[in-house]
mmCIF file of C-alpha atoms in Angstrom:
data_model
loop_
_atom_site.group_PDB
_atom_site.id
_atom_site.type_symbol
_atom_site.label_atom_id
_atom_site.label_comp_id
_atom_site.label_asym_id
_atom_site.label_seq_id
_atom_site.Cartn_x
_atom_site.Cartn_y
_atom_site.Cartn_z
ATOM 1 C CA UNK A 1 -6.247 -18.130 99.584
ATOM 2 C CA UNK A 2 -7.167 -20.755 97.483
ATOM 3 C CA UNK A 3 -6.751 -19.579 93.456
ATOM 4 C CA UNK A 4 -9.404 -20.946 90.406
ATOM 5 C CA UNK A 5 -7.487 -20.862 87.411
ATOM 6 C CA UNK A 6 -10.573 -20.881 84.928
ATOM 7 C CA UNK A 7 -9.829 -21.695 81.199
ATOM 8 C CA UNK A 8 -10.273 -20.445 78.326
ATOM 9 C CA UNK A 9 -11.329 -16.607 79.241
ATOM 10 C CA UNK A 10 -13.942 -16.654 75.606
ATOM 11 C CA UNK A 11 -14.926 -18.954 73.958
ATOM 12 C CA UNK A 12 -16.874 -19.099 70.628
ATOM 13 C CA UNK A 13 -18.397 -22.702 69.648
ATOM 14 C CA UNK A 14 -21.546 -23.330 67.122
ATOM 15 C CA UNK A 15 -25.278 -24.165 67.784
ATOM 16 C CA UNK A 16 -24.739 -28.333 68.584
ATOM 17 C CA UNK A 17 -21.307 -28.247 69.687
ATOM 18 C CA UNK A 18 -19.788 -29.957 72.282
ATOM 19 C CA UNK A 19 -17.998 -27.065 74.725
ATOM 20 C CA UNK A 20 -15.837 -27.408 77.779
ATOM 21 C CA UNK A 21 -14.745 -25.140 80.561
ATOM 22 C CA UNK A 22 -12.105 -25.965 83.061
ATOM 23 C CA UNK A 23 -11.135 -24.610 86.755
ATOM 24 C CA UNK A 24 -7.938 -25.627 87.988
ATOM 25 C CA UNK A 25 -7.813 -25.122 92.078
ATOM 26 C CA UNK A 26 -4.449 -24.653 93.502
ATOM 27 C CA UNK A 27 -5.498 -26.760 96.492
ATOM 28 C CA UNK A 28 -7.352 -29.828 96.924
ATOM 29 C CA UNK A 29 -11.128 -28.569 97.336
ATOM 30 C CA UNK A 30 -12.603 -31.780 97.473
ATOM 31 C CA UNK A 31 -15.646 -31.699 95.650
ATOM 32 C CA UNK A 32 -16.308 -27.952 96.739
ATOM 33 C CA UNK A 33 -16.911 -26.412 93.497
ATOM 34 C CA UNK A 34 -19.831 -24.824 91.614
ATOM 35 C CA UNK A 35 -20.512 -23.642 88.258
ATOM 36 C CA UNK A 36 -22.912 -21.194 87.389
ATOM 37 C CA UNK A 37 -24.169 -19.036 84.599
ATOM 38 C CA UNK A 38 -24.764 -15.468 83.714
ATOM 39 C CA UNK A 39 -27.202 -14.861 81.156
ATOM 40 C CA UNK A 40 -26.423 -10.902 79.743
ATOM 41 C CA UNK A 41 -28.318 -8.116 82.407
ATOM 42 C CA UNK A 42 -29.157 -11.204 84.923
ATOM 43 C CA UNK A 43 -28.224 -12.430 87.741
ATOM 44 C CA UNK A 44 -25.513 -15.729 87.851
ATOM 45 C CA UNK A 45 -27.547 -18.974 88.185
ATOM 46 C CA UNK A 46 -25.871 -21.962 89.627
ATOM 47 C CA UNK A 47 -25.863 -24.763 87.685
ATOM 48 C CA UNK A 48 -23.860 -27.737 89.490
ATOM 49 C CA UNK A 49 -22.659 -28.057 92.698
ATOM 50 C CA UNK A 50 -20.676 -30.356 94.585
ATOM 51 C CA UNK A 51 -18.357 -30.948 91.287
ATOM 52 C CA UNK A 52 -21.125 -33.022 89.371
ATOM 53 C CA UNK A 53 -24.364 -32.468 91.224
ATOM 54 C CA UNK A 54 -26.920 -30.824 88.633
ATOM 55 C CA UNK A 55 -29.276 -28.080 90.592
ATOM 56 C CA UNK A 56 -32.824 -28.428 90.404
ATOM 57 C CA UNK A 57 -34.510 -27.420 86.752
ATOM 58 C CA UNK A 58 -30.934 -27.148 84.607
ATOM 59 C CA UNK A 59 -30.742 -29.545 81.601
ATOM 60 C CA UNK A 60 -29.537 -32.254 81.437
ATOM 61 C CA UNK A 61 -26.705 -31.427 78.465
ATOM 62 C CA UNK A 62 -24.601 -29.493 81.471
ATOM 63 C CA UNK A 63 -22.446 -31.835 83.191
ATOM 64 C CA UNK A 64 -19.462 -31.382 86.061
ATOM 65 C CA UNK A 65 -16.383 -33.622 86.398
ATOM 66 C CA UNK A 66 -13.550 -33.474 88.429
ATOM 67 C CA UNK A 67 -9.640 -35.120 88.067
ATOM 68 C CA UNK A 68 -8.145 -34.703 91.073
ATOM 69 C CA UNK A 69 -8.049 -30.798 91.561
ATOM 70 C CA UNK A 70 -9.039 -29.761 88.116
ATOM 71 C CA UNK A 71 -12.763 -29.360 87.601
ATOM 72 C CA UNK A 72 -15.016 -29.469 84.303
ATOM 73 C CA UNK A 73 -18.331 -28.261 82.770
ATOM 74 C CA UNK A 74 -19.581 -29.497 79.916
ATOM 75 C CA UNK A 75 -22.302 -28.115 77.718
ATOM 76 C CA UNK A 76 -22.992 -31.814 75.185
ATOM 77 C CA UNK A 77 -24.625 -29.823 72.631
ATOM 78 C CA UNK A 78 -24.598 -26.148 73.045
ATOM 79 C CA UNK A 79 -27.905 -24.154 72.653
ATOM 80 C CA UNK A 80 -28.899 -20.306 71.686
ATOM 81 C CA UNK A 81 -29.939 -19.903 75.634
ATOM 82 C CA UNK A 82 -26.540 -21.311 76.812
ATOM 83 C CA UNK A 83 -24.794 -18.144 75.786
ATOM 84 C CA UNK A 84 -23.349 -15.602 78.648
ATOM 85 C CA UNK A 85 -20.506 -15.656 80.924
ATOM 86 C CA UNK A 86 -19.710 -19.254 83.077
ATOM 87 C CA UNK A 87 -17.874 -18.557 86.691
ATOM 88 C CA UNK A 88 -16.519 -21.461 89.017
ATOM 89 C CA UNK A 89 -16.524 -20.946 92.730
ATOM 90 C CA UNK A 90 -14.585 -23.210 95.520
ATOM 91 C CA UNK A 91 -16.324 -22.569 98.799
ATOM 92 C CA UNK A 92 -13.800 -25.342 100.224
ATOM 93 C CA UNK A 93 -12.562 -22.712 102.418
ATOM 94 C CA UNK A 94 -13.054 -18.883 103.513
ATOM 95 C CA UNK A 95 -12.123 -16.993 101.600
ATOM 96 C CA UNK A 96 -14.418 -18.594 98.806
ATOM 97 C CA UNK A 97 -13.003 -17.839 95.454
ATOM 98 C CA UNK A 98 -14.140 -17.728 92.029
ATOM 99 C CA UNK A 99 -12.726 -18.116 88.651
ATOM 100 C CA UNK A 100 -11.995 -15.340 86.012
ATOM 101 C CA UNK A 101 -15.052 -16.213 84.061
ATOM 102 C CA UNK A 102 -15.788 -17.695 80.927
ATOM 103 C CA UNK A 103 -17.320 -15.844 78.090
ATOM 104 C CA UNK A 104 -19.114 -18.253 75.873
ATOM 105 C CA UNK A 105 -20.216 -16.820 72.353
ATOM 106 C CA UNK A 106 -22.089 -18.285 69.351
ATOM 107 C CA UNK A 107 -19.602 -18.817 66.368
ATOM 108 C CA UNK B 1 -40.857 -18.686 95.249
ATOM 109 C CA UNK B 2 -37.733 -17.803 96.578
ATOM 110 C CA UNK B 3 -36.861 -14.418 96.217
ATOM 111 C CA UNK B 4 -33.967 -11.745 97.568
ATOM 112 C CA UNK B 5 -34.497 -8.664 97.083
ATOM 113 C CA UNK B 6 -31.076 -6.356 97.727
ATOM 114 C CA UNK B 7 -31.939 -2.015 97.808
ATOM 115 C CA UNK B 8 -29.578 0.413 99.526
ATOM 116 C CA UNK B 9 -27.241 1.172 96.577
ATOM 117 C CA UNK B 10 -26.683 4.232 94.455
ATOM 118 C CA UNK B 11 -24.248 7.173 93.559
ATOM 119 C CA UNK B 12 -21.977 7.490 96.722
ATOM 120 C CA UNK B 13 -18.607 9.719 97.605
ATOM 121 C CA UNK B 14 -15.473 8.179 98.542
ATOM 122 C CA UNK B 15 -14.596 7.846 102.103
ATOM 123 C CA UNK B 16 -18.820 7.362 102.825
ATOM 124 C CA UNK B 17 -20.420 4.718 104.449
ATOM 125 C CA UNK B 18 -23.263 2.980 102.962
ATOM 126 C CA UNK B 19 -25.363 -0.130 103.770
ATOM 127 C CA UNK B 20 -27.371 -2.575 101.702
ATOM 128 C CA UNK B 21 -30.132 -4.797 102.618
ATOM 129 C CA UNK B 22 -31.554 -7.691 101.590
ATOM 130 C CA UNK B 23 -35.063 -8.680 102.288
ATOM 131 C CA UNK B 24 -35.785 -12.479 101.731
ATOM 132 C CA UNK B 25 -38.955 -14.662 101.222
ATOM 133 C CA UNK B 26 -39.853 -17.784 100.040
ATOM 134 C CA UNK B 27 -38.030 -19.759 102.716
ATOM 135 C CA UNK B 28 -36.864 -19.980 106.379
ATOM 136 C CA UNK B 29 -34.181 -17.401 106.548
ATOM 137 C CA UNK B 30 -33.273 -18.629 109.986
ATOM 138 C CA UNK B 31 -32.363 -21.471 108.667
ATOM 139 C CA UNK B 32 -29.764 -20.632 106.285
ATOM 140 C CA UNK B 33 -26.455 -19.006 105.829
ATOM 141 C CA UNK B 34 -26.284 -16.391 103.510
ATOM 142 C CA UNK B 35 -23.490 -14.501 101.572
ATOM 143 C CA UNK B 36 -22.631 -11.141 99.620
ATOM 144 C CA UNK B 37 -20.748 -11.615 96.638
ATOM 145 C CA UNK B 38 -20.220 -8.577 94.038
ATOM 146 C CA UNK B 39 -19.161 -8.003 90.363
ATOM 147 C CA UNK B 40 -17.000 -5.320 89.203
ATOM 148 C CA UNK B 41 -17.934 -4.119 86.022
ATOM 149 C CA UNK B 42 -15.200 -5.595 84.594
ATOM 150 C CA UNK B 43 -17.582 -8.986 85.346
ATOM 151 C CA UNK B 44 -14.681 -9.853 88.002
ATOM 152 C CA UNK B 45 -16.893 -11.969 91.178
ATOM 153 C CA UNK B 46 -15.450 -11.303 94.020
ATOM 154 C CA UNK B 47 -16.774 -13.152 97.186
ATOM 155 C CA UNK B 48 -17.099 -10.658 100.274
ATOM 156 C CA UNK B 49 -18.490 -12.821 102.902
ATOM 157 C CA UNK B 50 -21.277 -15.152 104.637
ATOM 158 C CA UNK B 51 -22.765 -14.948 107.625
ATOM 159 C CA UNK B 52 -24.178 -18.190 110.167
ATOM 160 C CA UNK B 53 -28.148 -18.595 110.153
ATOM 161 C CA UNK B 54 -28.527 -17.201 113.907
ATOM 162 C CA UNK B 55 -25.859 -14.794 112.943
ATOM 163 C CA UNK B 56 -23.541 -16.128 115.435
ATOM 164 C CA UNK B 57 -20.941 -16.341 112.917
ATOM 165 C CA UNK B 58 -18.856 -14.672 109.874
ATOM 166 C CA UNK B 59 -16.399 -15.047 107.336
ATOM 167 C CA UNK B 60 -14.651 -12.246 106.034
ATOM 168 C CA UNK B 61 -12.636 -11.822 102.145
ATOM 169 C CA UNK B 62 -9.009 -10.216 104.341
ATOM 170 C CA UNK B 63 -8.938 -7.519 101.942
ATOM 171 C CA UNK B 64 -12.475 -5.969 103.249
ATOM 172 C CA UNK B 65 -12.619 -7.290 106.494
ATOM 173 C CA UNK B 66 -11.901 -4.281 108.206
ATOM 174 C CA UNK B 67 -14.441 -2.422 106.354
ATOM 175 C CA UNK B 68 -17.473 -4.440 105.735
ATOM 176 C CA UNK B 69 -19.638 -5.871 108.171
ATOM 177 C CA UNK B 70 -22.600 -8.430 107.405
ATOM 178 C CA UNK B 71 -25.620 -9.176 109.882
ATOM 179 C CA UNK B 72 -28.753 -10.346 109.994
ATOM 180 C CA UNK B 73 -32.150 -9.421 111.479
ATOM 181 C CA UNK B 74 -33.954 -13.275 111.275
ATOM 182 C CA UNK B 75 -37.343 -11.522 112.462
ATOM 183 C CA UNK B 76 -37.354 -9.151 109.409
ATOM 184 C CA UNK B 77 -35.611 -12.245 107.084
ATOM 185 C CA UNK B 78 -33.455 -9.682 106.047
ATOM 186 C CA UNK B 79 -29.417 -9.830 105.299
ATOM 187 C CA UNK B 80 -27.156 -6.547 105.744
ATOM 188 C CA UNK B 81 -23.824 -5.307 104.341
ATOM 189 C CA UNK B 82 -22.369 -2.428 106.166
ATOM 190 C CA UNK B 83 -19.735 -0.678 104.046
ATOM 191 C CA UNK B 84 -17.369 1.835 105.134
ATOM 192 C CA UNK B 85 -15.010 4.070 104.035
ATOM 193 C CA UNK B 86 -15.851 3.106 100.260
ATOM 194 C CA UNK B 87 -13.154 3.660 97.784
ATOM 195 C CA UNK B 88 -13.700 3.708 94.046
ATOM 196 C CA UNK B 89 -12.784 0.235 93.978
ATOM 197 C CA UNK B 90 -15.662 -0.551 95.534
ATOM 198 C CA UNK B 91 -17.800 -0.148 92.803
ATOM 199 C CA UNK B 92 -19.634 -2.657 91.850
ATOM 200 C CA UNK B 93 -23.049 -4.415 91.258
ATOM 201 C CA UNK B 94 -23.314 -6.062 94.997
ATOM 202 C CA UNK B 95 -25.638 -9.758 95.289
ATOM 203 C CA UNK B 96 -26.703 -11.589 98.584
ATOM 204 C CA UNK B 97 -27.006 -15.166 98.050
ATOM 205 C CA UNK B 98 -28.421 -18.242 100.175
ATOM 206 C CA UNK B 99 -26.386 -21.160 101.670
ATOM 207 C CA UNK B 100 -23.501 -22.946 100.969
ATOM 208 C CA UNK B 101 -24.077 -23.608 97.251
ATOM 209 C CA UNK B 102 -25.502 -20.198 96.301
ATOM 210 C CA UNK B 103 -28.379 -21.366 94.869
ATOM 211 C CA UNK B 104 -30.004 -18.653 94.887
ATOM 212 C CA UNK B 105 -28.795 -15.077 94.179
ATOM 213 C CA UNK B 106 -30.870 -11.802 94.380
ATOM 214 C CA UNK B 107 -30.939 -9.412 90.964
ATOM 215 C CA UNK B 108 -28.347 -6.982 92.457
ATOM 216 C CA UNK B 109 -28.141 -4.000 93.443
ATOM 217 C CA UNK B 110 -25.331 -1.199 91.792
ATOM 218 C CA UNK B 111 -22.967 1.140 93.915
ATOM 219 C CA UNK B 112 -21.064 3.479 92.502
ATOM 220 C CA UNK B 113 -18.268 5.206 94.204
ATOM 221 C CA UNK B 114 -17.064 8.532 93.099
ATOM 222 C CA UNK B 115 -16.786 12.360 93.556
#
């Protein structure tokens, strides 16, 4: 199976702030990765896909990268709605796998 | 709109069998694959498995292959999980999702697995 290392597990940054998540695939997934968010009591919303592909109706102040098999989400300048939990997913091969999560909290 | 809509779930014993549906709308459910994914309360995702779009087809997480089964019944646009022999472990809040990206997910639907 192919592992998401997902970094940091929380993360607490102020209103404006530039925040980063990270996925590390221990495989080369191509650009097979999603991010997506989990707003508290709902349901996880993707956000990109394909490693920097932006789904329909996010803002434009979430961003994907990828370096070679480590993957990136950006937030440029982190809002009160951005808050909740951020997951990765690789659906490069069965089974699909997703990271540990990312808890991100206002400072 | 697109919308899934997952029921089946509730209070069940270990060793039970159990299965959840998901009723779609909003698009051509033929037309795509669909998935199960579910979140432990611990907020762990764990991926379970997809299923083609003529239901010709599935992919299986190993550890629950040999207990879960997904279908499909494209003339009700509606997505199964058949769960069997549930252990404790099994509890979780359970989502069906559409096509390769997931991009969409239904709100969920809990099962909890204990005596």
């Amino acid at each position: 199976d192919i592992q998401m290392t997902q970094s940091p597990a929380s993360l607490s940054a102020s209103l404006e702030e530039i925040v980063t998540i990270t996925c590390q695939a221990s495989q080369d997934i191509g650009n097979w990765l999603s991010w997506y968010q989990q707003k508290p009591g709902k349901s996880p919303q993707l956000l990109i896909y394909g490693a920097t592909s932006l789904a329909d109706g996010v803002p434009s102040r979430f961003s994907g990268s990828r370096s070679g098999t480590q993957y990136s989400l950006k937030i440029s300048r982190l809002q009160v709605e951005d808050i909740g939990i951020y997951y990765c997913l690789q659906a490069y091969s069965a089974p699909n796998t997703f990271g540990a999560g990312t808890k991100l909290e206002l400072k | 709109e697109v919308q899934l809509v997952e029921s089946g779930g509730g209070l069940v014993q270990p060793g039970a069998s159990l299965k959840l549906s998901c009723v779609a709308s909003g698009f051509t459910f033929s037309d795509y694959w669909m998935s199960w994914v579910r979140q432990t309360p611990g907020k762990t995702m764990e991926w379970i498995g997809d299923i083609k779009y003529d239901g010709s087809y599935t992919n299986y997480a190993p550890s629950l292959k040999n207990r879960f089964t997904i279908s499909r019944d494209n003339a009700k646009s509606t997505l199964y999980l058949q769960m069997s022999n549930v252990r404790s472990e099994d509890t979780a809040t359970y989502y069906c999702t559409r096509d390769g990206e997931y991009s969409y997910w239904g709100q969920g639907v809990m099962v909890t697995v204990s005596s």
